[in-house]
Amino acid sequence: MNWFECKVAYHKLVENGLQKKVTDTFMVDALSFTEAEARVIEEVTPYVSGEMDVTSVKKTKIAEIFRDDSADKWYLVKVAFITIDEKTAVEKRAISQILVAGSNFKNAYDNFLEGMKGTMADYEIVSINETPILDVYAAKLELPANS
């Protein structure tokens, strides 16, 4: 799984009825930069009237995504998985980034804990930060015709 952060610039109708140029951020699961760009264009085009530009596509280090269909925000949780080196007895911390949906900070924290239930590894939350991400588009998996 490769998660790409895509920024899309377009004109949006704002509350006062005027058009305003905005840049929104989306996450896309894709195999390549080209596929990520094509996919974000496919997903965003139905919601945009007029010109649209993909201004940036960058690969992220997101390890996992915890969804919540009732949430409208995305939070980046940095978590340190703790292991002990058997030879030296030294504690090692491996940082992972997990994108978690939540309607607020507490809800994102609760959704993170729910997503981590059943994990056997020791971990410690390093940080939780709200992101500008508007939506997350998972890979479109197509099954063979004869299955």
Short mmCIF file of N, CA, C and O in Angstrom, two decimals:
data_model
loop_
_atom_site.label_atom_id
_atom_site.label_comp_id
_atom_site.label_asym_id
_atom_site.label_seq_id
_atom_site.Cartn_x
_atom_site.Cartn_y
_atom_site.Cartn_z
N MET A 1 0.83 -1.17 0.00
CA MET A 1 0.00 0.00 0.00
C MET A 1 0.89 1.24 0.00
O MET A 1 1.75 1.41 0.84
N ASN A 2 0.68 2.11 -0.98
CA ASN A 2 1.40 3.38 -1.06
C ASN A 2 0.40 4.51 -0.98
O ASN A 2 -0.47 4.63 -1.84
N TRP A 3 0.53 5.33 0.02
CA TRP A 3 -0.37 6.47 0.17
C TRP A 3 0.32 7.72 -0.34
O TRP A 3 1.44 8.02 0.06
N PHE A 4 -0.38 8.43 -1.22
CA PHE A 4 0.12 9.67 -1.80
C PHE A 4 -0.76 10.83 -1.34
O PHE A 4 -1.98 10.73 -1.36
N GLU A 5 -0.11 11.93 -0.95
CA GLU A 5 -0.82 13.15 -0.61
C GLU A 5 -0.89 14.00 -1.88
O GLU A 5 0.15 14.33 -2.46
N CYS A 6 -2.12 14.32 -2.31
CA CYS A 6 -2.32 15.08 -3.53
C CYS A 6 -2.98 16.41 -3.20
O CYS A 6 -3.98 16.44 -2.48
N LYS A 7 -2.43 17.49 -3.74
CA LYS A 7 -3.03 18.81 -3.56
C LYS A 7 -3.65 19.22 -4.89
O LYS A 7 -3.01 19.12 -5.94
N VAL A 8 -4.90 19.69 -4.80
CA VAL A 8 -5.66 20.05 -5.99
C VAL A 8 -6.14 21.49 -5.84
O VAL A 8 -6.78 21.83 -4.84
N ALA A 9 -5.83 22.32 -6.84
CA ALA A 9 -6.26 23.72 -6.84
C ALA A 9 -7.44 23.87 -7.79
O ALA A 9 -7.40 23.36 -8.92
N TYR A 10 -8.48 24.56 -7.34
CA TYR A 10 -9.66 24.80 -8.18
C TYR A 10 -10.45 25.97 -7.61
O TYR A 10 -10.16 26.45 -6.53
N HIS A 11 -11.44 26.43 -8.37
CA HIS A 11 -12.29 27.51 -7.91
C HIS A 11 -13.51 26.91 -7.22
O HIS A 11 -14.14 26.00 -7.74
N LYS A 12 -13.81 27.44 -6.04
CA LYS A 12 -14.88 26.93 -5.20
C LYS A 12 -15.86 28.07 -4.92
O LYS A 12 -15.45 29.21 -4.70
N LEU A 13 -17.15 27.76 -4.93
CA LEU A 13 -18.16 28.74 -4.59
C LEU A 13 -18.20 28.88 -3.07
O LEU A 13 -18.40 27.90 -2.36
N VAL A 14 -17.99 30.09 -2.56
CA VAL A 14 -17.99 30.32 -1.12
C VAL A 14 -19.32 30.92 -0.67
O VAL A 14 -20.18 31.23 -1.49
N GLU A 15 -19.48 31.07 0.66
CA GLU A 15 -20.76 31.49 1.25
C GLU A 15 -21.37 32.73 0.61
O GLU A 15 -22.57 32.81 0.43
N ASN A 16 -20.53 33.72 0.26
CA ASN A 16 -21.07 34.98 -0.28
C ASN A 16 -21.40 34.89 -1.77
O ASN A 16 -21.72 35.89 -2.40
N GLY A 17 -21.29 33.69 -2.35
CA GLY A 17 -21.66 33.49 -3.75
C GLY A 17 -20.55 33.75 -4.74
O GLY A 17 -20.74 33.62 -5.94
N LEU A 18 -19.38 34.13 -4.26
CA LEU A 18 -18.25 34.40 -5.14
C LEU A 18 -17.39 33.15 -5.32
O LEU A 18 -17.40 32.24 -4.50
N GLN A 19 -16.64 33.15 -6.42
CA GLN A 19 -15.70 32.07 -6.68
C GLN A 19 -14.37 32.40 -6.02
O GLN A 19 -13.89 33.53 -6.13
N LYS A 20 -13.79 31.44 -5.35
CA LYS A 20 -12.50 31.65 -4.69
C LYS A 20 -11.59 30.48 -5.06
O LYS A 20 -12.03 29.32 -5.03
N LYS A 21 -10.34 30.77 -5.39
CA LYS A 21 -9.40 29.69 -5.70
C LYS A 21 -8.91 29.07 -4.39
O LYS A 21 -8.44 29.78 -3.50
N VAL A 22 -9.06 27.76 -4.27
CA VAL A 22 -8.64 27.04 -3.07
C VAL A 22 -7.73 25.88 -3.48
O VAL A 22 -7.76 25.43 -4.62
N THR A 23 -6.96 25.42 -2.53
CA THR A 23 -6.15 24.21 -2.72
C THR A 23 -6.51 23.25 -1.60
O THR A 23 -6.36 23.59 -0.43
N ASP A 24 -7.03 22.09 -1.98
CA ASP A 24 -7.43 21.08 -1.00
C ASP A 24 -6.50 19.87 -1.09
O ASP A 24 -5.90 19.61 -2.14
N THR A 25 -6.42 19.14 0.02
CA THR A 25 -5.51 18.00 0.13
C THR A 25 -6.31 16.71 0.23
O THR A 25 -7.29 16.63 0.98
N PHE A 26 -5.88 15.70 -0.52
CA PHE A 26 -6.53 14.39 -0.53
C PHE A 26 -5.45 13.31 -0.41
O PHE A 26 -4.31 13.51 -0.83
N MET A 27 -5.82 12.17 0.16
CA MET A 27 -4.93 11.01 0.21
C MET A 27 -5.43 9.97 -0.78
O MET A 27 -6.64 9.70 -0.83
N VAL A 28 -4.50 9.37 -1.53
CA VAL A 28 -4.86 8.39 -2.54
C VAL A 28 -3.95 7.17 -2.39
O VAL A 28 -2.73 7.31 -2.27
N ASP A 29 -4.56 5.99 -2.41
CA ASP A 29 -3.80 4.74 -2.41
C ASP A 29 -3.52 4.40 -3.87
O ASP A 29 -4.47 4.19 -4.65
N ALA A 30 -2.25 4.37 -4.26
CA ALA A 30 -1.89 4.11 -5.65
C ALA A 30 -0.53 3.42 -5.71
O ALA A 30 0.21 3.41 -4.73
N LEU A 31 -0.23 2.89 -6.88
CA LEU A 31 1.05 2.21 -7.07
C LEU A 31 2.14 3.16 -7.53
O LEU A 31 3.33 2.86 -7.38
N SER A 32 1.75 4.30 -8.13
CA SER A 32 2.74 5.23 -8.66
C SER A 32 2.22 6.66 -8.56
O SER A 32 1.03 6.89 -8.31
N PHE A 33 3.12 7.62 -8.78
CA PHE A 33 2.74 9.03 -8.80
C PHE A 33 1.71 9.28 -9.89
O PHE A 33 0.74 10.01 -9.69
N THR A 34 1.92 8.67 -11.06
CA THR A 34 1.01 8.85 -12.20
C THR A 34 -0.38 8.33 -11.87
O THR A 34 -1.38 9.00 -12.15
N GLU A 35 -0.45 7.15 -11.27
CA GLU A 35 -1.74 6.59 -10.90
C GLU A 35 -2.42 7.46 -9.83
O GLU A 35 -3.63 7.69 -9.88
N ALA A 36 -1.66 7.98 -8.89
CA ALA A 36 -2.22 8.84 -7.84
C ALA A 36 -2.82 10.09 -8.45
O ALA A 36 -3.93 10.52 -8.09
N GLU A 37 -2.10 10.71 -9.39
CA GLU A 37 -2.61 11.92 -10.03
C GLU A 37 -3.89 11.63 -10.81
O GLU A 37 -4.88 12.36 -10.70
N ALA A 38 -3.88 10.55 -11.60
CA ALA A 38 -5.07 10.19 -12.38
C ALA A 38 -6.25 9.89 -11.46
O ALA A 38 -7.39 10.30 -11.73
N ARG A 39 -5.99 9.22 -10.38
CA ARG A 39 -7.05 8.83 -9.45
C ARG A 39 -7.66 10.04 -8.74
O ARG A 39 -8.87 10.13 -8.58
N VAL A 40 -6.84 10.99 -8.30
CA VAL A 40 -7.38 12.17 -7.61
C VAL A 40 -8.19 13.01 -8.60
O VAL A 40 -9.24 13.56 -8.24
N ILE A 41 -7.75 13.09 -9.85
CA ILE A 41 -8.53 13.80 -10.87
C ILE A 41 -9.88 13.13 -11.05
O ILE A 41 -10.92 13.80 -11.09
N GLU A 42 -9.89 11.80 -11.15
CA GLU A 42 -11.13 11.04 -11.32
C GLU A 42 -12.09 11.27 -10.14
O GLU A 42 -13.30 11.44 -10.33
N GLU A 43 -11.57 11.28 -8.93
CA GLU A 43 -12.41 11.40 -7.74
C GLU A 43 -12.93 12.83 -7.51
O GLU A 43 -14.04 13.01 -7.05
N VAL A 44 -12.12 13.82 -7.83
CA VAL A 44 -12.47 15.21 -7.51
C VAL A 44 -13.26 15.89 -8.63
O VAL A 44 -14.10 16.75 -8.36
N THR A 45 -13.05 15.50 -9.87
CA THR A 45 -13.70 16.15 -11.02
C THR A 45 -15.21 16.31 -10.87
O THR A 45 -15.74 17.38 -11.18
N PRO A 46 -15.97 15.31 -10.39
CA PRO A 46 -17.43 15.48 -10.29
C PRO A 46 -17.85 16.63 -9.36
O PRO A 46 -18.98 17.11 -9.46
N TYR A 47 -16.97 17.08 -8.48
CA TYR A 47 -17.31 18.11 -7.50
C TYR A 47 -16.79 19.49 -7.87
O TYR A 47 -16.95 20.44 -7.11
N VAL A 48 -16.13 19.59 -9.04
CA VAL A 48 -15.49 20.83 -9.44
C VAL A 48 -16.09 21.30 -10.76
O VAL A 48 -16.24 20.51 -11.68
N SER A 49 -16.42 22.59 -10.81
CA SER A 49 -16.82 23.15 -12.10
C SER A 49 -15.70 24.09 -12.52
O SER A 49 -15.17 24.87 -11.72
N GLY A 50 -15.29 24.00 -13.75
CA GLY A 50 -14.19 24.84 -14.22
C GLY A 50 -12.86 24.11 -14.14
O GLY A 50 -12.81 22.88 -14.03
N GLU A 51 -11.80 24.90 -14.19
CA GLU A 51 -10.46 24.32 -14.22
C GLU A 51 -10.04 23.75 -12.88
O GLU A 51 -10.45 24.23 -11.83
N MET A 52 -9.20 22.75 -12.97
CA MET A 52 -8.66 22.10 -11.78
C MET A 52 -7.22 21.72 -12.09
O MET A 52 -6.93 21.26 -13.19
N ASP A 53 -6.32 21.95 -11.14
CA ASP A 53 -4.91 21.59 -11.32
C ASP A 53 -4.45 20.75 -10.15
O ASP A 53 -4.70 21.10 -8.99
N VAL A 54 -3.77 19.66 -10.44
CA VAL A 54 -3.10 18.89 -9.40
C VAL A 54 -1.74 19.57 -9.22
O VAL A 54 -0.90 19.54 -10.11
N THR A 55 -1.57 20.24 -8.09
CA THR A 55 -0.37 21.05 -7.88
C THR A 55 0.77 20.28 -7.22
O THR A 55 1.92 20.71 -7.27
N SER A 56 0.43 19.14 -6.59
CA SER A 56 1.48 18.40 -5.89
C SER A 56 1.02 16.97 -5.65
O SER A 56 -0.14 16.72 -5.33
N VAL A 57 1.94 16.03 -5.83
CA VAL A 57 1.72 14.63 -5.48
C VAL A 57 2.98 14.18 -4.77
O VAL A 57 4.07 14.25 -5.34
N LYS A 58 2.83 13.75 -3.51
CA LYS A 58 4.02 13.27 -2.80
C LYS A 58 3.68 12.00 -2.03
O LYS A 58 2.59 11.84 -1.49
N LYS A 59 4.67 11.13 -2.01
CA LYS A 59 4.53 9.86 -1.30
C LYS A 59 4.62 10.12 0.20
O LYS A 59 5.43 10.94 0.64
N THR A 60 3.78 9.44 0.97
CA THR A 60 3.80 9.63 2.42
C THR A 60 4.32 8.37 3.10
O THR A 60 4.51 7.33 2.46
N LYS A 61 4.49 8.48 4.40
CA LYS A 61 4.93 7.33 5.19
C LYS A 61 3.78 6.79 6.05
O LYS A 61 4.00 6.23 7.12
N ILE A 62 2.55 6.96 5.58
CA ILE A 62 1.38 6.47 6.30
C ILE A 62 1.42 4.94 6.30
O ILE A 62 1.50 4.31 5.24
N ALA A 63 1.40 4.34 7.48
CA ALA A 63 1.46 2.89 7.61
C ALA A 63 0.07 2.26 7.56
O ALA A 63 -0.11 1.15 7.05
N GLU A 64 -0.92 3.00 8.07
CA GLU A 64 -2.26 2.44 8.17
C GLU A 64 -3.28 3.57 8.27
O GLU A 64 -2.93 4.68 8.64
N ILE A 65 -4.53 3.24 7.93
CA ILE A 65 -5.60 4.23 8.02
C ILE A 65 -6.75 3.61 8.80
O ILE A 65 -7.18 2.49 8.52
N PHE A 66 -7.21 4.34 9.82
CA PHE A 66 -8.37 3.94 10.61
C PHE A 66 -9.52 4.85 10.22
O PHE A 66 -9.49 6.05 10.50
N ARG A 67 -10.53 4.29 9.58
CA ARG A 67 -11.66 5.07 9.07
C ARG A 67 -12.79 5.17 10.09
O ARG A 67 -12.94 4.33 10.96
N ASP A 68 -13.60 6.19 9.91
CA ASP A 68 -14.83 6.38 10.67
C ASP A 68 -15.75 7.19 9.77
O ASP A 68 -15.52 8.39 9.56
N ASP A 69 -16.76 6.54 9.19
CA ASP A 69 -17.61 7.19 8.20
C ASP A 69 -18.40 8.37 8.76
O ASP A 69 -18.86 9.22 8.01
N SER A 70 -18.54 8.44 10.08
CA SER A 70 -19.28 9.55 10.67
C SER A 70 -18.39 10.77 10.94
O SER A 70 -18.87 11.83 11.28
N ALA A 71 -17.08 10.62 10.74
CA ALA A 71 -16.13 11.69 11.04
C ALA A 71 -15.90 12.57 9.81
O ALA A 71 -16.01 12.11 8.67
N ASP A 72 -15.55 13.84 10.06
CA ASP A 72 -15.31 14.75 8.95
C ASP A 72 -13.90 15.34 8.95
O ASP A 72 -13.59 16.22 8.16
N LYS A 73 -13.03 14.86 9.82
CA LYS A 73 -11.65 15.35 9.89
C LYS A 73 -10.70 14.15 9.91
O LYS A 73 -11.09 13.04 10.26
N TRP A 74 -9.44 14.45 9.57
CA TRP A 74 -8.40 13.42 9.60
C TRP A 74 -7.27 13.90 10.51
O TRP A 74 -6.86 15.04 10.44
N TYR A 75 -6.79 12.98 11.34
CA TYR A 75 -5.71 13.27 12.29
C TYR A 75 -4.54 12.34 12.00
O TYR A 75 -4.73 11.15 11.71
N LEU A 76 -3.33 12.88 12.08
CA LEU A 76 -2.13 12.08 11.92
C LEU A 76 -1.62 11.71 13.30
O LEU A 76 -1.31 12.59 14.12
N VAL A 77 -1.59 10.41 13.56
CA VAL A 77 -1.10 9.91 14.85
C VAL A 77 0.29 9.32 14.62
O VAL A 77 0.44 8.41 13.81
N LYS A 78 1.27 9.88 15.31
CA LYS A 78 2.61 9.31 15.28
C LYS A 78 2.72 8.42 16.50
O LYS A 78 2.47 8.86 17.63
N VAL A 79 3.06 7.17 16.27
CA VAL A 79 3.11 6.20 17.35
C VAL A 79 4.48 5.52 17.34
O VAL A 79 5.02 5.22 16.28
N ALA A 80 5.04 5.33 18.51
CA ALA A 80 6.33 4.65 18.66
C ALA A 80 6.06 3.23 19.14
O ALA A 80 5.47 3.03 20.20
N PHE A 81 6.45 2.27 18.31
CA PHE A 81 6.36 0.86 18.73
C PHE A 81 7.65 0.54 19.46
O PHE A 81 8.75 0.81 18.97
N ILE A 82 7.51 -0.03 20.65
CA ILE A 82 8.65 -0.25 21.52
C ILE A 82 9.05 -1.72 21.53
O ILE A 82 8.21 -2.60 21.76
N THR A 83 10.32 -1.97 21.25
CA THR A 83 10.86 -3.33 21.31
C THR A 83 12.12 -3.31 22.16
O THR A 83 12.75 -2.27 22.33
N ILE A 84 12.48 -4.46 22.66
CA ILE A 84 13.71 -4.61 23.45
C ILE A 84 14.67 -5.49 22.66
O ILE A 84 14.32 -6.60 22.26
N ASP A 85 15.88 -4.97 22.44
CA ASP A 85 16.91 -5.75 21.77
C ASP A 85 17.33 -6.86 22.73
O ASP A 85 17.79 -6.58 23.85
N GLU A 86 17.17 -8.11 22.30
CA GLU A 86 17.43 -9.25 23.18
C GLU A 86 18.90 -9.36 23.59
O GLU A 86 19.21 -9.80 24.69
N LYS A 87 19.82 -8.94 22.72
CA LYS A 87 21.24 -9.06 23.03
C LYS A 87 21.71 -7.97 23.99
O LYS A 87 22.46 -8.25 24.92
N THR A 88 21.27 -6.74 23.75
CA THR A 88 21.78 -5.62 24.55
C THR A 88 20.81 -5.15 25.62
O THR A 88 21.16 -4.33 26.46
N ALA A 89 19.58 -5.64 25.58
CA ALA A 89 18.51 -5.23 26.50
C ALA A 89 18.20 -3.73 26.40
O ALA A 89 17.69 -3.13 27.33
N VAL A 90 18.48 -3.17 25.23
CA VAL A 90 18.22 -1.75 24.99
C VAL A 90 16.84 -1.60 24.33
O VAL A 90 16.49 -2.34 23.42
N GLU A 91 16.10 -0.60 24.84
CA GLU A 91 14.78 -0.33 24.28
C GLU A 91 14.92 0.41 22.95
O GLU A 91 15.68 1.36 22.85
N LYS A 92 14.19 -0.07 21.93
CA LYS A 92 14.20 0.57 20.63
C LYS A 92 12.79 1.06 20.32
O LYS A 92 11.81 0.41 20.67
N ARG A 93 12.72 2.23 19.66
CA ARG A 93 11.43 2.81 19.29
C ARG A 93 11.39 2.97 17.78
O ARG A 93 12.25 3.64 17.21
N ALA A 94 10.38 2.39 17.16
CA ALA A 94 10.17 2.54 15.71
C ALA A 94 8.92 3.38 15.52
O ALA A 94 7.83 3.01 15.96
N ILE A 95 9.07 4.54 14.86
CA ILE A 95 7.96 5.46 14.68
C ILE A 95 7.14 5.06 13.45
O ILE A 95 7.70 4.80 12.38
N SER A 96 5.82 5.02 13.61
CA SER A 96 4.89 4.79 12.51
C SER A 96 3.89 5.92 12.48
O SER A 96 3.60 6.53 13.52
N GLN A 97 3.36 6.19 11.30
CA GLN A 97 2.34 7.22 11.15
C GLN A 97 1.03 6.56 10.73
O GLN A 97 1.00 5.79 9.77
N ILE A 98 -0.02 6.88 11.46
CA ILE A 98 -1.34 6.31 11.19
C ILE A 98 -2.31 7.46 11.01
O ILE A 98 -2.37 8.37 11.84
N LEU A 99 -3.07 7.41 9.91
CA LEU A 99 -4.08 8.44 9.65
C LEU A 99 -5.40 7.95 10.24
O LEU A 99 -5.84 6.84 9.94
N VAL A 100 -6.00 8.77 11.10
CA VAL A 100 -7.20 8.37 11.83
C VAL A 100 -8.31 9.39 11.60
O VAL A 100 -8.10 10.59 11.75
N ALA A 101 -9.49 8.90 11.24
CA ALA A 101 -10.64 9.78 11.09
C ALA A 101 -11.23 10.08 12.46
O ALA A 101 -11.25 9.21 13.34
N GLY A 102 -11.72 11.30 12.62
CA GLY A 102 -12.36 11.68 13.87
C GLY A 102 -13.11 12.98 13.70
O GLY A 102 -12.73 13.82 12.89
N SER A 103 -14.19 13.16 14.45
CA SER A 103 -14.93 14.41 14.37
C SER A 103 -14.29 15.48 15.25
O SER A 103 -14.53 16.67 15.07
N ASN A 104 -13.44 15.05 16.20
CA ASN A 104 -12.68 15.97 17.04
C ASN A 104 -11.48 15.20 17.59
O ASN A 104 -11.32 14.01 17.33
N PHE A 105 -10.64 15.88 18.36
CA PHE A 105 -9.41 15.27 18.87
C PHE A 105 -9.70 14.02 19.70
O PHE A 105 -9.10 12.97 19.50
N LYS A 106 -10.65 14.12 20.63
CA LYS A 106 -10.97 12.97 21.51
C LYS A 106 -11.50 11.80 20.71
O LYS A 106 -11.13 10.65 20.96
N ASN A 107 -12.36 12.10 19.73
CA ASN A 107 -12.92 11.04 18.89
C ASN A 107 -11.80 10.35 18.09
O ASN A 107 -11.79 9.12 17.95
N ALA A 108 -10.85 11.13 17.58
CA ALA A 108 -9.72 10.55 16.84
C ALA A 108 -8.87 9.68 17.76
O ALA A 108 -8.45 8.58 17.39
N TYR A 109 -8.64 10.15 18.98
CA TYR A 109 -7.88 9.37 19.97
C TYR A 109 -8.60 8.05 20.26
O TYR A 109 -7.98 6.99 20.26
N ASP A 110 -9.91 8.11 20.48
CA ASP A 110 -10.70 6.90 20.75
C ASP A 110 -10.67 5.95 19.55
O ASP A 110 -10.55 4.73 19.72
N ASN A 111 -10.78 6.51 18.33
CA ASN A 111 -10.74 5.68 17.12
C ASN A 111 -9.38 5.02 16.95
O ASN A 111 -9.28 3.89 16.49
N PHE A 112 -8.32 5.74 17.33
CA PHE A 112 -6.98 5.16 17.28
C PHE A 112 -6.89 3.96 18.24
O PHE A 112 -6.43 2.89 17.87
N LEU A 113 -7.33 4.17 19.49
CA LEU A 113 -7.28 3.08 20.48
C LEU A 113 -8.11 1.89 20.02
O LEU A 113 -7.69 0.74 20.19
N GLU A 114 -9.27 2.15 19.42
CA GLU A 114 -10.12 1.07 18.91
C GLU A 114 -9.39 0.31 17.79
O GLU A 114 -9.41 -0.91 17.75
N GLY A 115 -8.72 1.05 16.91
CA GLY A 115 -7.98 0.42 15.82
C GLY A 115 -6.79 -0.39 16.30
O GLY A 115 -6.38 -1.35 15.64
N MET A 116 -6.25 -0.03 17.44
CA MET A 116 -5.08 -0.74 17.99
C MET A 116 -5.45 -1.92 18.87
O MET A 116 -4.57 -2.66 19.32
N LYS A 117 -6.77 -2.10 19.14
CA LYS A 117 -7.19 -3.22 19.99
C LYS A 117 -6.68 -4.53 19.41
O LYS A 117 -6.73 -4.74 18.20
N GLY A 118 -6.21 -5.38 20.26
CA GLY A 118 -5.74 -6.69 19.81
C GLY A 118 -4.29 -6.70 19.37
O GLY A 118 -3.74 -7.75 19.09
N THR A 119 -3.66 -5.54 19.30
CA THR A 119 -2.26 -5.53 18.92
C THR A 119 -1.43 -6.01 20.11
O THR A 119 -1.72 -5.69 21.24
N MET A 120 -0.43 -6.81 19.82
CA MET A 120 0.39 -7.39 20.88
C MET A 120 1.60 -6.50 21.20
O MET A 120 2.22 -6.65 22.23
N ALA A 121 1.89 -5.56 20.31
CA ALA A 121 3.09 -4.73 20.47
C ALA A 121 2.86 -3.64 21.52
O ALA A 121 1.76 -3.13 21.66
N ASP A 122 3.93 -3.30 22.23
CA ASP A 122 3.90 -2.15 23.13
C ASP A 122 4.06 -0.91 22.27
O ASP A 122 4.89 -0.89 21.35
N TYR A 123 3.29 0.12 22.58
CA TYR A 123 3.42 1.36 21.81
C TYR A 123 3.13 2.55 22.70
O TYR A 123 2.57 2.43 23.78
N GLU A 124 3.53 3.70 22.19
CA GLU A 124 3.34 4.96 22.90
C GLU A 124 2.97 6.01 21.86
O GLU A 124 3.62 6.11 20.81
N ILE A 125 1.93 6.80 22.12
CA ILE A 125 1.54 7.86 21.20
C ILE A 125 2.54 9.01 21.35
O ILE A 125 2.77 9.50 22.45
N VAL A 126 3.14 9.41 20.24
CA VAL A 126 4.10 10.51 20.24
C VAL A 126 3.36 11.83 20.02
O VAL A 126 3.62 12.81 20.70
N SER A 127 2.43 11.84 19.05
CA SER A 127 1.66 13.06 18.79
C SER A 127 0.39 12.72 18.02
O SER A 127 0.31 11.70 17.34
N ILE A 128 -0.59 13.62 18.13
CA ILE A 128 -1.82 13.55 17.34
C ILE A 128 -2.07 14.97 16.84
O ILE A 128 -2.17 15.90 17.63
N ASN A 129 -2.13 15.11 15.51
CA ASN A 129 -2.34 16.43 14.92
C ASN A 129 -3.41 16.39 13.85
O ASN A 129 -3.43 15.46 13.02
N GLU A 130 -4.27 17.40 13.84
CA GLU A 130 -5.27 17.51 12.79
C GLU A 130 -4.56 17.83 11.48
O GLU A 130 -3.58 18.57 11.46
N THR A 131 -5.06 17.27 10.39
CA THR A 131 -4.46 17.48 9.07
C THR A 131 -5.43 18.27 8.19
O THR A 131 -6.63 18.36 8.50
N PRO A 132 -4.94 18.82 7.08
CA PRO A 132 -5.84 19.50 6.15
C PRO A 132 -6.51 18.55 5.15
O PRO A 132 -7.19 18.99 4.23
N ILE A 133 -6.34 17.26 5.32
CA ILE A 133 -6.86 16.27 4.37
C ILE A 133 -8.39 16.29 4.37
O ILE A 133 -9.02 16.21 5.42
N LEU A 134 -8.97 16.42 3.16
CA LEU A 134 -10.43 16.44 3.03
C LEU A 134 -11.02 15.05 2.87
O LEU A 134 -12.10 14.77 3.37
N ASP A 135 -10.32 14.18 2.12
CA ASP A 135 -10.86 12.85 1.88
C ASP A 135 -9.73 11.88 1.60
O ASP A 135 -8.62 12.28 1.23
N VAL A 136 -10.04 10.59 1.77
CA VAL A 136 -9.07 9.52 1.56
C VAL A 136 -9.69 8.54 0.57
O VAL A 136 -10.80 8.06 0.78
N TYR A 137 -8.97 8.27 -0.51
CA TYR A 137 -9.47 7.37 -1.55
C TYR A 137 -8.63 6.09 -1.55
O TYR A 137 -7.46 6.11 -1.93
N ALA A 138 -9.25 4.99 -1.13
CA ALA A 138 -8.58 3.69 -1.11
C ALA A 138 -8.43 3.17 -2.53
O ALA A 138 -9.09 3.66 -3.46
N ALA A 139 -7.60 2.17 -2.69
CA ALA A 139 -7.38 1.57 -4.01
C ALA A 139 -8.69 0.96 -4.51
O ALA A 139 -9.49 0.44 -3.73
N LYS A 140 -8.87 1.04 -5.82
CA LYS A 140 -10.02 0.38 -6.44
C LYS A 140 -9.54 -1.00 -6.87
O LYS A 140 -8.74 -1.12 -7.79
N LEU A 141 -10.00 -2.00 -6.18
CA LEU A 141 -9.58 -3.36 -6.50
C LEU A 141 -10.64 -4.01 -7.38
O LEU A 141 -11.82 -4.08 -7.01
N GLU A 142 -10.22 -4.46 -8.53
CA GLU A 142 -11.15 -5.11 -9.45
C GLU A 142 -10.88 -6.59 -9.46
O GLU A 142 -9.75 -7.04 -9.57
N LEU A 143 -11.96 -7.36 -9.34
CA LEU A 143 -11.86 -8.81 -9.37
C LEU A 143 -11.86 -9.30 -10.82
O LEU A 143 -12.50 -8.68 -11.67
N PRO A 144 -11.17 -10.41 -11.09
CA PRO A 144 -11.21 -10.98 -12.45
C PRO A 144 -12.65 -11.30 -12.83
O PRO A 144 -13.48 -11.64 -11.99
N ALA A 145 -12.95 -11.23 -14.12
CA ALA A 145 -14.31 -11.42 -14.63
C ALA A 145 -14.89 -12.79 -14.28
O ALA A 145 -16.09 -12.92 -14.10
N ASN A 146 -14.08 -13.82 -14.20
CA ASN A 146 -14.60 -15.17 -13.97
C ASN A 146 -14.54 -15.61 -12.51
O ASN A 146 -14.55 -16.78 -12.20
N SER A 147 -14.51 -14.67 -11.58
CA SER A 147 -14.47 -15.08 -10.18
C SER A 147 -15.81 -14.89 -9.51
O SER A 147 -16.72 -14.33 -9.99
#
